[in-house]
PDB file of C-alpha atoms in Angstrom:
ATOM      1  CA  MET A   1      48.100 115.338 114.544  1.00 35.00           C
ATOM      2  CA  ALA A   2      50.254 114.372 117.478  1.00 39.00           C
ATOM      3  CA  ALA A   3      47.523 115.470 119.860  1.00 41.00           C
ATOM      4  CA  THR A   4      44.916 113.213 118.233  1.00 44.00           C
ATOM      5  CA  ARG A   5      46.971 110.054 118.269  1.00 53.00           C
ATOM      6  CA  ALA A   6      45.807 107.376 120.661  1.00 60.00           C
ATOM      7  CA  LEU A   7      48.551 106.193 122.964  1.00 62.00           C
ATOM      8  CA  PRO A   8      48.821 102.448 123.648  1.00 68.00           C
ATOM      9  CA  GLY A   9      47.034 101.502 126.839  1.00 71.00           C
ATOM     10  CA  GLY A  10      49.230 102.003 129.889  1.00 72.00           C
ATOM     11  CA  PHE A  11      52.002 103.835 128.010  1.00 81.00           C
ATOM     12  CA  GLY A  12      53.008 107.452 127.572  1.00 80.00           C
ATOM     13  CA  GLU A  13      54.978 108.902 124.674  1.00 82.00           C
ATOM     14  CA  LEU A  14      58.152 109.006 126.752  1.00 87.00           C
ATOM     15  CA  GLU A  15      57.743 105.329 127.653  1.00 88.00           C
ATOM     16  CA  VAL A  16      57.172 104.371 124.012  1.00 87.00           C
ATOM     17  CA  LEU A  17      60.319 106.301 123.139  1.00 89.00           C
ATOM     18  CA  ALA A  18      62.261 104.529 125.919  1.00 92.00           C
ATOM     19  CA  VAL A  19      61.159 101.068 124.754  1.00 92.00           C
ATOM     20  CA  GLY A  20      62.010 101.934 121.150  1.00 92.00           C
ATOM     21  CA  THR A  21      65.462 103.152 122.196  1.00 95.00           C
ATOM     22  CA  VAL A  22      66.157  99.971 124.184  1.00 96.00           C
ATOM     23  CA  LEU A  23      65.016  97.830 121.256  1.00 96.00           C
ATOM     24  CA  LEU A  24      67.252  99.800 118.898  1.00 96.00           C
ATOM     25  CA  MET A  25      70.303  99.356 121.138  1.00 97.00           C
ATOM     26  CA  GLU A  26      69.615  95.628 121.501  1.00 97.00           C
ATOM     27  CA  ALA A  27      69.118  95.246 117.747  1.00 97.00           C
ATOM     28  CA  LEU A  28      72.296  97.069 116.737  1.00 97.00           C
ATOM     29  CA  SER A  29      74.373  95.298 119.382  1.00 96.00           C
ATOM     30  CA  GLY A  30      73.081  91.859 118.413  1.00 96.00           C
ATOM     31  CA  LEU A  31      73.504  92.458 114.679  1.00 96.00           C
ATOM     32  CA  SER A  32      77.040  93.795 115.132  1.00 94.00           C
ATOM     33  CA  LEU A  33      78.376  91.037 117.390  1.00 92.00           C
ATOM     34  CA  ASN A  34      76.705  88.176 115.549  1.00 94.00           C
ATOM     35  CA  GLY A  35      77.790  89.743 112.268  1.00 92.00           C
ATOM     36  CA  LEU A  36      81.383  89.439 113.490  1.00 89.00           C
ATOM     37  CA  THR A  37      80.807  85.750 114.187  1.00 89.00           C
ATOM     38  CA  VAL A  38      79.379  85.106 110.725  1.00 90.00           C
ATOM     39  CA  PHE A  39      82.182  87.148 109.112  1.00 88.00           C
ATOM     40  CA  SER A  40      84.854  85.201 111.004  1.00 85.00           C
ATOM     41  CA  PHE A  41      83.394  81.831 110.016  1.00 87.00           C
ATOM     42  CA  CYS A  42      83.134  82.792 106.343  1.00 87.00           C
ATOM     43  CA  LYS A  43      86.533  84.479 106.037  1.00 83.00           C
ATOM     44  CA  THR A  44      88.752  82.260 108.220  1.00 82.00           C
ATOM     45  CA  ALA A  45      89.370  78.726 106.971  1.00 84.00           C
ATOM     46  CA  ASP A  46      90.471  77.466 110.391  1.00 82.00           C
ATOM     47  CA  LEU A  47      87.051  78.279 111.809  1.00 83.00           C
ATOM     48  CA  ARG A  48      85.060  76.327 109.257  1.00 88.00           C
ATOM     49  CA  THR A  49      84.633  73.204 111.391  1.00 90.00           C
ATOM     50  CA  PRO A  50      81.520  71.141 112.196  1.00 93.00           C
ATOM     51  CA  SER A  51      81.479  72.431 115.791  1.00 90.00           C
ATOM     52  CA  ASN A  52      81.656  76.043 114.693  1.00 90.00           C
ATOM     53  CA  LEU A  53      78.864  75.402 112.197  1.00 94.00           C
ATOM     54  CA  LEU A  54      76.582  75.076 115.218  1.00 95.00           C
ATOM     55  CA  VAL A  55      77.853  78.430 116.505  1.00 93.00           C
ATOM     56  CA  LEU A  56      77.261  79.943 113.049  1.00 94.00           C
ATOM     57  CA  SER A  57      73.689  78.632 113.054  1.00 96.00           C
ATOM     58  CA  LEU A  58      73.090  80.207 116.462  1.00 96.00           C
ATOM     59  CA  ALA A  59      74.576  83.509 115.255  1.00 95.00           C
ATOM     60  CA  LEU A  60      72.258  83.536 112.231  1.00 97.00           C
ATOM     61  CA  ALA A  61      69.237  82.825 114.425  1.00 98.00           C
ATOM     62  CA  ASP A  62      70.224  85.577 116.852  1.00 97.00           C
ATOM     63  CA  SER A  63      70.755  87.961 113.934  1.00 97.00           C
ATOM     64  CA  GLY A  64      67.161  87.214 112.942  1.00 97.00           C
ATOM     65  CA  ILE A  65      65.978  88.094 116.457  1.00 97.00           C
ATOM     66  CA  SER A  66      67.934  91.346 116.308  1.00 97.00           C
ATOM     67  CA  LEU A  67      66.457  92.157 112.902  1.00 97.00           C
ATOM     68  CA  ASN A  68      63.000  91.556 114.351  1.00 96.00           C
ATOM     69  CA  ALA A  69      63.841  93.935 117.217  1.00 96.00           C
ATOM     70  CA  LEU A  70      65.099  96.529 114.716  1.00 96.00           C
ATOM     71  CA  VAL A  71      61.738  96.562 112.907  1.00 95.00           C
ATOM     72  CA  ALA A  72      59.938  97.009 116.234  1.00 93.00           C
ATOM     73  CA  ALA A  73      62.354  99.760 117.259  1.00 93.00           C
ATOM     74  CA  VAL A  74      61.861 101.682 114.004  1.00 91.00           C
ATOM     75  CA  SER A  75      58.069 101.408 114.363  1.00 88.00           C
ATOM     76  CA  SER A  76      58.217 102.733 117.927  1.00 87.00           C
ATOM     77  CA  LEU A  77      60.600 105.586 117.221  1.00 86.00           C
ATOM     78  CA  LEU A  78      58.881 106.700 114.008  1.00 82.00           C
ATOM     79  CA  TRP A  79      55.495 106.746 115.704  1.00 77.00           C
ATOM     80  CA  VAL A  80      56.775 108.977 118.504  1.00 73.00           C
ATOM     81  CA  THR A  81      59.235 111.219 116.694  1.00 73.00           C
ATOM     82  CA  MET A  82      57.630 111.481 113.227  1.00 68.00           C
ATOM     83  CA  PRO A  83      53.833 111.298 113.637  1.00 59.00           C
ATOM     84  CA  ILE A  84      53.213 112.720 110.158  1.00 53.00           C
ATOM     85  CA  VAL A  85      55.174 109.874 108.557  1.00 53.00           C
ATOM     86  CA  SER A  86      53.830 107.125 110.825  1.00 52.00           C
ATOM     87  CA  HIS A  87      50.303 107.747 112.101  1.00 55.00           C
ATOM     88  CA  ARG A  88      49.933 104.169 113.320  1.00 63.00           C
ATOM     89  CA  ARG A  89      52.081 102.320 115.834  1.00 72.00           C
ATOM     90  CA  TRP A  90      52.364  99.350 113.433  1.00 81.00           C
ATOM     91  CA  PRO A  91      52.498 100.744 109.888  1.00 82.00           C
ATOM     92  CA  TYR A  92      52.882  97.453 107.996  1.00 86.00           C
ATOM     93  CA  GLY A  93      49.334  96.107 108.134  1.00 87.00           C
ATOM     94  CA  SER A  94      47.907  92.755 109.212  1.00 90.00           C
ATOM     95  CA  GLU A  95      49.968  90.693 106.759  1.00 93.00           C
ATOM     96  CA  GLY A  96      53.101  92.491 107.917  1.00 93.00           C
ATOM     97  CA  CYS A  97      52.215  91.602 111.504  1.00 93.00           C
ATOM     98  CA  GLN A  98      51.869  87.923 110.625  1.00 96.00           C
ATOM     99  CA  THR A  99      55.195  87.970 108.777  1.00 96.00           C
ATOM    100  CA  HIS A 100      56.920  89.788 111.626  1.00 96.00           C
ATOM    101  CA  GLY A 101      55.491  87.363 114.188  1.00 96.00           C
ATOM    102  CA  PHE A 102      56.519  84.304 112.170  1.00 97.00           C
ATOM    103  CA  GLN A 103      60.043  85.592 111.545  1.00 97.00           C
ATOM    104  CA  GLY A 104      60.595  86.510 115.192  1.00 96.00           C
ATOM    105  CA  PHE A 105      59.162  83.268 116.537  1.00 97.00           C
ATOM    106  CA  ALA A 106      61.051  81.041 114.077  1.00 98.00           C
ATOM    107  CA  THR A 107      64.404  82.649 114.852  1.00 98.00           C
ATOM    108  CA  ALA A 108      63.696  82.581 118.593  1.00 97.00           C
ATOM    109  CA  LEU A 109      62.989  78.840 118.481  1.00 97.00           C
ATOM    110  CA  SER A 110      66.100  78.325 116.337  1.00 98.00           C
ATOM    111  CA  SER A 111      68.156  80.193 118.927  1.00 97.00           C
ATOM    112  CA  ILE A 112      66.830  78.096 121.820  1.00 97.00           C
ATOM    113  CA  CYS A 113      67.274  74.784 119.992  1.00 97.00           C
ATOM    114  CA  GLY A 114      70.630  75.938 118.603  1.00 97.00           C
ATOM    115  CA  SER A 115      71.927  76.464 122.136  1.00 96.00           C
ATOM    116  CA  ALA A 116      70.895  72.903 122.962  1.00 96.00           C
ATOM    117  CA  ALA A 117      72.654  71.638 119.822  1.00 96.00           C
ATOM    118  CA  ILE A 118      75.885  73.359 120.896  1.00 95.00           C
ATOM    119  CA  ALA A 119      75.579  71.801 124.362  1.00 94.00           C
ATOM    120  CA  TRP A 120      75.132  68.342 122.845  1.00 94.00           C
ATOM    121  CA  GLY A 121      78.069  68.912 120.484  1.00 92.00           C
ATOM    122  CA  ARG A 122      80.329  69.951 123.358  1.00 89.00           C
ATOM    123  CA  TYR A 123      79.286  66.888 125.341  1.00 90.00           C
ATOM    124  CA  GLN A 124      80.248  64.678 122.399  1.00 88.00           C
ATOM    125  CA  HIS A 125      83.626  66.407 122.111  1.00 84.00           C
ATOM    126  CA  TYR A 126      84.665  66.570 125.761  1.00 82.00           C
ATOM    127  CA  CYS A 127      83.061  63.428 127.174  1.00 82.00           C
ATOM    128  CA  THR A 128      82.950  60.874 124.379  1.00 81.00           C
ATOM    129  CA  ARG A 129      86.064  62.099 122.540  1.00 73.00           C
ATOM    130  CA  ARG A 130      84.197  61.635 119.254  1.00 78.00           C
ATOM    131  CA  GLN A 131      84.775  64.636 117.029  1.00 81.00           C
ATOM    132  CA  LEU A 132      81.646  66.160 115.557  1.00 88.00           C
ATOM    133  CA  THR A 133      81.602  65.456 111.811  1.00 92.00           C
ATOM    134  CA  TRP A 134      79.990  67.330 108.946  1.00 94.00           C
ATOM    135  CA  ASN A 135      77.657  64.380 108.392  1.00 95.00           C
ATOM    136  CA  THR A 136      76.268  64.996 111.869  1.00 94.00           C
ATOM    137  CA  ALA A 137      76.506  68.795 112.121  1.00 95.00           C
ATOM    138  CA  ILE A 138      74.765  69.636 108.833  1.00 96.00           C
ATOM    139  CA  PRO A 139      71.660  67.455 109.454  1.00 97.00           C
ATOM    140  CA  LEU A 140      71.518  68.771 113.030  1.00 97.00           C
ATOM    141  CA  VAL A 141      71.483  72.388 111.839  1.00 97.00           C
ATOM    142  CA  LEU A 142      68.882  71.596 109.186  1.00 98.00           C
ATOM    143  CA  PHE A 143      66.711  69.884 111.791  1.00 97.00           C
ATOM    144  CA  VAL A 144      66.913  72.907 114.099  1.00 98.00           C
ATOM    145  CA  TRP A 145      65.830  75.327 111.390  1.00 98.00           C
ATOM    146  CA  LEU A 146      63.173  73.149 109.763  1.00 98.00           C
ATOM    147  CA  SER A 147      61.664  72.226 113.122  1.00 97.00           C
ATOM    148  CA  SER A 148      61.600  75.866 114.223  1.00 98.00           C
ATOM    149  CA  ALA A 149      60.022  76.969 110.945  1.00 98.00           C
ATOM    150  CA  PHE A 150      57.402  74.223 111.285  1.00 98.00           C
ATOM    151  CA  TRP A 151      56.336  75.231 114.790  1.00 98.00           C
ATOM    152  CA  ALA A 152      56.374  78.934 113.890  1.00 98.00           C
ATOM    153  CA  SER A 153      54.190  78.317 110.824  1.00 98.00           C
ATOM    154  CA  LEU A 154      51.398  76.600 112.781  1.00 97.00           C
ATOM    155  CA  PRO A 155      49.868  79.896 114.044  1.00 97.00           C
ATOM    156  CA  LEU A 156      49.614  80.984 110.386  1.00 96.00           C
ATOM    157  CA  MET A 157      47.532  77.856 109.774  1.00 95.00           C
ATOM    158  CA  GLY A 158      45.170  78.406 112.687  1.00 93.00           C
ATOM    159  CA  TRP A 159      46.780  76.621 115.621  1.00 96.00           C
ATOM    160  CA  GLY A 160      47.776  79.588 117.724  1.00 93.00           C
ATOM    161  CA  HIS A 161      47.707  83.158 116.459  1.00 94.00           C
ATOM    162  CA  TYR A 162      50.077  86.085 115.929  1.00 96.00           C
ATOM    163  CA  ASP A 163      48.989  89.521 117.094  1.00 93.00           C
ATOM    164  CA  TYR A 164      50.367  92.805 118.414  1.00 91.00           C
ATOM    165  CA  GLU A 165      52.257  92.992 121.688  1.00 90.00           C
ATOM    166  CA  PRO A 166      50.874  95.470 124.277  1.00 88.00           C
ATOM    167  CA  LEU A 167      52.922  98.353 122.899  1.00 86.00           C
ATOM    168  CA  GLY A 168      51.500  97.776 119.424  1.00 85.00           C
ATOM    169  CA  THR A 169      54.819  98.211 117.591  1.00 85.00           C
ATOM    170  CA  CYS A 170      55.743  94.533 117.210  1.00 88.00           C
ATOM    171  CA  CYS A 171      53.971  91.212 116.778  1.00 92.00           C
ATOM    172  CA  THR A 172      54.327  87.883 118.547  1.00 93.00           C
ATOM    173  CA  LEU A 173      52.338  84.827 119.585  1.00 93.00           C
ATOM    174  CA  ASP A 174      49.010  86.108 120.889  1.00 92.00           C
ATOM    175  CA  TYR A 175      48.624  85.082 124.527  1.00 90.00           C
ATOM    176  CA  SER A 176      45.791  87.485 125.390  1.00 87.00           C
ATOM    177  CA  ARG A 177      43.013  85.117 124.352  1.00 83.00           C
ATOM    178  CA  GLY A 178      43.863  82.248 126.674  1.00 83.00           C
ATOM    179  CA  ASP A 179      41.434  79.952 124.848  1.00 88.00           C
ATOM    180  CA  ARG A 180      41.717  76.218 124.203  1.00 92.00           C
ATOM    181  CA  ASN A 181      43.427  76.802 120.874  1.00 93.00           C
ATOM    182  CA  PHE A 182      46.182  78.849 122.510  1.00 93.00           C
ATOM    183  CA  ILE A 183      46.586  76.501 125.487  1.00 94.00           C
ATOM    184  CA  SER A 184      46.912  73.333 123.381  1.00 95.00           C
ATOM    185  CA  TYR A 185      49.460  74.973 121.079  1.00 96.00           C
ATOM    186  CA  LEU A 186      51.380  76.545 123.949  1.00 94.00           C
ATOM    187  CA  PHE A 187      51.946  73.385 125.981  1.00 95.00           C
ATOM    188  CA  THR A 188      52.797  71.234 122.951  1.00 96.00           C
ATOM    189  CA  MET A 189      55.173  73.829 121.504  1.00 96.00           C
ATOM    190  CA  ALA A 190      56.775  74.601 124.874  1.00 94.00           C
ATOM    191  CA  PHE A 191      57.523  70.936 125.547  1.00 96.00           C
ATOM    192  CA  PHE A 192      59.380  70.397 122.275  1.00 96.00           C
ATOM    193  CA  ASN A 193      60.968  73.849 121.928  1.00 96.00           C
ATOM    194  CA  PHE A 194      61.720  74.990 125.464  1.00 95.00           C
ATOM    195  CA  LEU A 195      61.582  72.175 128.012  1.00 95.00           C
ATOM    196  CA  ALA A 196      63.306  69.580 125.799  1.00 96.00           C
ATOM    197  CA  PRO A 197      66.141  71.939 124.692  1.00 96.00           C
ATOM    198  CA  LEU A 198      66.541  73.129 128.276  1.00 95.00           C
ATOM    199  CA  PHE A 199      66.778  69.525 129.481  1.00 96.00           C
ATOM    200  CA  ILE A 200      69.370  68.690 126.807  1.00 96.00           C
ATOM    201  CA  THR A 201      71.405  71.777 127.690  1.00 95.00           C
ATOM    202  CA  LEU A 202      71.352  71.221 131.447  1.00 95.00           C
ATOM    203  CA  THR A 203      72.003  67.474 131.157  1.00 94.00           C
ATOM    204  CA  SER A 204      74.856  67.845 128.660  1.00 93.00           C
ATOM    205  CA  TYR A 205      76.697  70.412 130.770  1.00 91.00           C
ATOM    206  CA  ARG A 206      75.992  68.522 133.995  1.00 90.00           C
ATOM    207  CA  LEU A 207      77.542  65.359 132.537  1.00 89.00           C
ATOM    208  CA  MET A 208      80.480  67.412 131.266  1.00 87.00           C
ATOM    209  CA  GLU A 209      80.990  68.951 134.693  1.00 84.00           C
ATOM    210  CA  HIS A 210      80.841  65.555 136.384  1.00 82.00           C
ATOM    211  CA  LYS A 211      83.370  63.992 134.014  1.00 80.00           C
ATOM    212  CA  LEU A 212      85.777  66.907 133.575  1.00 75.00           C
ATOM    213  CA  SER A 213      85.882  67.829 137.263  1.00 73.00           C
ATOM    214  CA  ARG A 214      87.337  64.401 138.024  1.00 70.00           C
ATOM    215  CA  ARG A 215      90.229  65.242 135.729  1.00 66.00           C
ATOM    216  CA  GLY A 216      90.816  68.459 137.635  1.00 60.00           C
ATOM    217  CA  HIS A 217      90.128  70.921 134.843  1.00 63.00           C
ATOM    218  CA  LEU A 218      86.972  72.385 133.306  1.00 63.00           C
ATOM    219  CA  GLN A 219      87.578  73.770 129.819  1.00 66.00           C
ATOM    220  CA  VAL A 220      84.115  75.306 129.423  1.00 71.00           C
ATOM    221  CA  ASN A 221      81.630  77.067 131.661  1.00 76.00           C
ATOM    222  CA  THR A 222      79.089  74.360 132.438  1.00 79.00           C
ATOM    223  CA  THR A 223      76.553  76.472 134.347  1.00 85.00           C
ATOM    224  CA  LEU A 224      76.199  79.698 132.340  1.00 87.00           C
ATOM    225  CA  PRO A 225      74.449  78.374 129.168  1.00 90.00           C
ATOM    226  CA  GLY A 226      71.592  76.762 131.108  1.00 91.00           C
ATOM    227  CA  ARG A 227      71.143  79.859 133.243  1.00 92.00           C
ATOM    228  CA  MET A 228      71.114  82.006 130.124  1.00 93.00           C
ATOM    229  CA  LEU A 229      68.288  79.969 128.621  1.00 94.00           C
ATOM    230  CA  MET A 230      66.231  80.140 131.806  1.00 94.00           C
ATOM    231  CA  LEU A 231      66.852  83.834 132.472  1.00 94.00           C
ATOM    232  CA  GLY A 232      66.525  84.909 128.830  1.00 95.00           C
ATOM    233  CA  TRP A 233      63.474  82.914 127.796  1.00 96.00           C
ATOM    234  CA  GLY A 234      62.049  81.959 131.205  1.00 94.00           C
ATOM    235  CA  PRO A 235      60.112  85.255 131.636  1.00 94.00           C
ATOM    236  CA  TYR A 236      58.313  84.624 128.341  1.00 93.00           C
ATOM    237  CA  ALA A 237      57.536  81.076 129.472  1.00 92.00           C
ATOM    238  CA  VAL A 238      56.137  82.360 132.777  1.00 94.00           C
ATOM    239  CA  LEU A 239      54.016  84.983 130.977  1.00 93.00           C
ATOM    240  CA  TYR A 240      52.615  82.391 128.576  1.00 92.00           C
ATOM    241  CA  LEU A 241      51.921  79.968 131.413  1.00 92.00           C
ATOM    242  CA  TYR A 242      50.109  82.664 133.382  1.00 93.00           C
ATOM    243  CA  ALA A 243      48.036  83.532 130.298  1.00 91.00           C
ATOM    244  CA  ALA A 244      47.030  79.877 130.009  1.00 90.00           C
ATOM    245  CA  ILE A 245      45.652  79.634 133.541  1.00 90.00           C
ATOM    246  CA  ALA A 246      44.483  83.188 134.328  1.00 89.00           C
ATOM    247  CA  ASP A 247      43.449  86.464 132.744  1.00 88.00           C
ATOM    248  CA  VAL A 248      46.616  88.135 131.487  1.00 88.00           C
ATOM    249  CA  ASN A 249      44.875  91.524 131.480  1.00 85.00           C
ATOM    250  CA  PHE A 250      45.506  91.684 135.213  1.00 89.00           C
ATOM    251  CA  ILE A 251      49.210  92.165 134.364  1.00 89.00           C
ATOM    252  CA  SER A 252      50.028  95.746 133.406  1.00 90.00           C
ATOM    253  CA  PRO A 253      51.017  96.324 129.728  1.00 89.00           C
ATOM    254  CA  LYS A 254      54.397  97.671 130.834  1.00 90.00           C
ATOM    255  CA  LEU A 255      55.151  94.474 132.755  1.00 92.00           C
ATOM    256  CA  GLN A 256      54.025  92.391 129.787  1.00 92.00           C
ATOM    257  CA  MET A 257      56.695  94.095 127.647  1.00 93.00           C
ATOM    258  CA  VAL A 258      59.529  93.122 130.015  1.00 94.00           C
ATOM    259  CA  PRO A 259      59.919  89.504 128.724  1.00 94.00           C
ATOM    260  CA  ALA A 260      60.195  90.800 125.149  1.00 93.00           C
ATOM    261  CA  LEU A 261      62.940  93.256 126.077  1.00 95.00           C
ATOM    262  CA  ILE A 262      64.841  90.558 127.994  1.00 96.00           C
ATOM    263  CA  ALA A 263      64.529  88.024 125.164  1.00 95.00           C
ATOM    264  CA  LYS A 264      65.765  90.496 122.549  1.00 95.00           C
ATOM    265  CA  ALA A 265      68.939  90.984 124.600  1.00 96.00           C
ATOM    266  CA  MET A 266      69.796  87.284 124.184  1.00 96.00           C
ATOM    267  CA  PRO A 267      71.544  87.704 120.782  1.00 96.00           C
ATOM    268  CA  THR A 268      74.138  89.974 122.396  1.00 95.00           C
ATOM    269  CA  ILE A 269      74.584  87.652 125.380  1.00 94.00           C
ATOM    270  CA  ASN A 270      74.875  84.561 123.163  1.00 94.00           C
ATOM    271  CA  ALA A 271      77.433  86.235 120.904  1.00 92.00           C
ATOM    272  CA  ILE A 272      79.606  87.103 123.894  1.00 89.00           C
ATOM    273  CA  ASN A 273      79.303  83.673 125.483  1.00 88.00           C
ATOM    274  CA  TYR A 274      79.522  81.338 122.485  1.00 86.00           C
ATOM    275  CA  ALA A 275      81.662  83.306 120.022  1.00 79.00           C
ATOM    276  CA  LEU A 276      83.679  86.109 121.583  1.00 76.00           C
ATOM    277  CA  HIS A 277      84.646  83.983 124.597  1.00 68.00           C
ATOM    278  CA  SER A 278      85.881  81.265 122.248  1.00 65.00           C
ATOM    279  CA  GLU A 279      89.611  81.678 121.708  1.00 54.00           C
ATOM    280  CA  MET A 280      89.392  80.329 118.176  1.00 51.00           C
ATOM    281  CA  VAL A 281      86.566  82.621 117.095  1.00 58.00           C
ATOM    282  CA  TYR A 282      88.121  85.579 118.884  1.00 58.00           C
ATOM    283  CA  ARG A 283      91.379  84.909 117.060  1.00 59.00           C
ATOM    284  CA  GLY A 284      89.528  84.617 113.782  1.00 59.00           C
ATOM    285  CA  ILE A 285      87.899  88.023 114.152  1.00 57.00           C
ATOM    286  CA  TRP A 286      91.296  89.700 114.272  1.00 58.00           C
ATOM    287  CA  GLN A 287      93.029  87.310 111.870  1.00 61.00           C
ATOM    288  CA  CYS A 288      91.192  88.744 108.856  1.00 52.00           C
ATOM    289  CA  PRO A 289      92.393  92.375 109.136  1.00 50.00           C
ATOM    290  CA  SER A 290      95.844  91.132 110.189  1.00 50.00           C
ATOM    291  CA  SER A 291      96.151  88.894 107.142  1.00 50.00           C
ATOM    292  CA  GLN A 292      95.043  91.748 104.885  1.00 48.00           C
ATOM    293  CA  LYS A 293      97.646  94.035 106.455  1.00 45.00           C
ATOM    294  CA  ASN A 294     100.395  91.422 106.028  1.00 47.00           C
ATOM    295  CA  LYS A 295      99.391  90.904 102.411  1.00 46.00           C
ATOM    296  CA  GLN A 296      99.636  94.645 101.749  1.00 45.00           C
ATOM    297  CA  ASN A 297     103.069  94.740 103.392  1.00 44.00           C
ATOM    298  CA  ARG A 298     104.297  91.901 101.188  1.00 43.00           C
ATOM    299  CA  ILE A 299     103.015  93.685  98.091  1.00 43.00           C
ATOM    300  CA  GLN A 300     104.809  96.877  99.118  1.00 42.00           C
TER     301      GLN A 300
END
């Protein structure tokens, strides 16, 4: 049966296996690190603050991206290593593809907008000296998720379309058509969910840098978050833009997969930057086992 299987255009079995392995590593890394963030927030009372609620929201969104990558990784690896079990690259059918595309796109938009929300929250804290309150943080998180779900649901209703990526083991927004429907959705969605969050992120950190540098001390890295957004999601934006103005088939399928692999590494990068580099969250990760150990010692 392995000899009769059709390989995806432009890929060999070894390359499918390599992509699946990379996706699996990204998925497990993102789920593990963001799982630590969620665990710390839930188990450590000191961490349950309005500001850290924004970090929790980002961790949940990034966990969703990692889960999406895990499904794609399993599809790739099963198709290569167990052809009898999985005779198709995407074994979950058309409805499964639509669900996978929606889930991945919604969590990706939540991650991008969540990064902008954290930037705005830090600007409020460091520059205006107004502490972020629950009355502001909770509606902000709800807005991020509801807005992301709204934009991700539009392709299910006919504005835009979800389809297989070139490898055929995962689904995303279909950019291969390049028709008017895709172009109108792309530019509208990109303005509200990439350009606007990027502007908020860059502006917030630029104002923080300008104000805090005059005091002689910068308490946060004001350049890394904006660069992360551009480097992590910029390749996807460039690919979509190219598909809107030219025939994307001129780009090799292997090169078309590069933005997906870069984007699915963002959960790990975000967890390191926003959670593990935060002294409070880092302390909370180790406070839980320490408190359990101290409790056992007191009992003994």
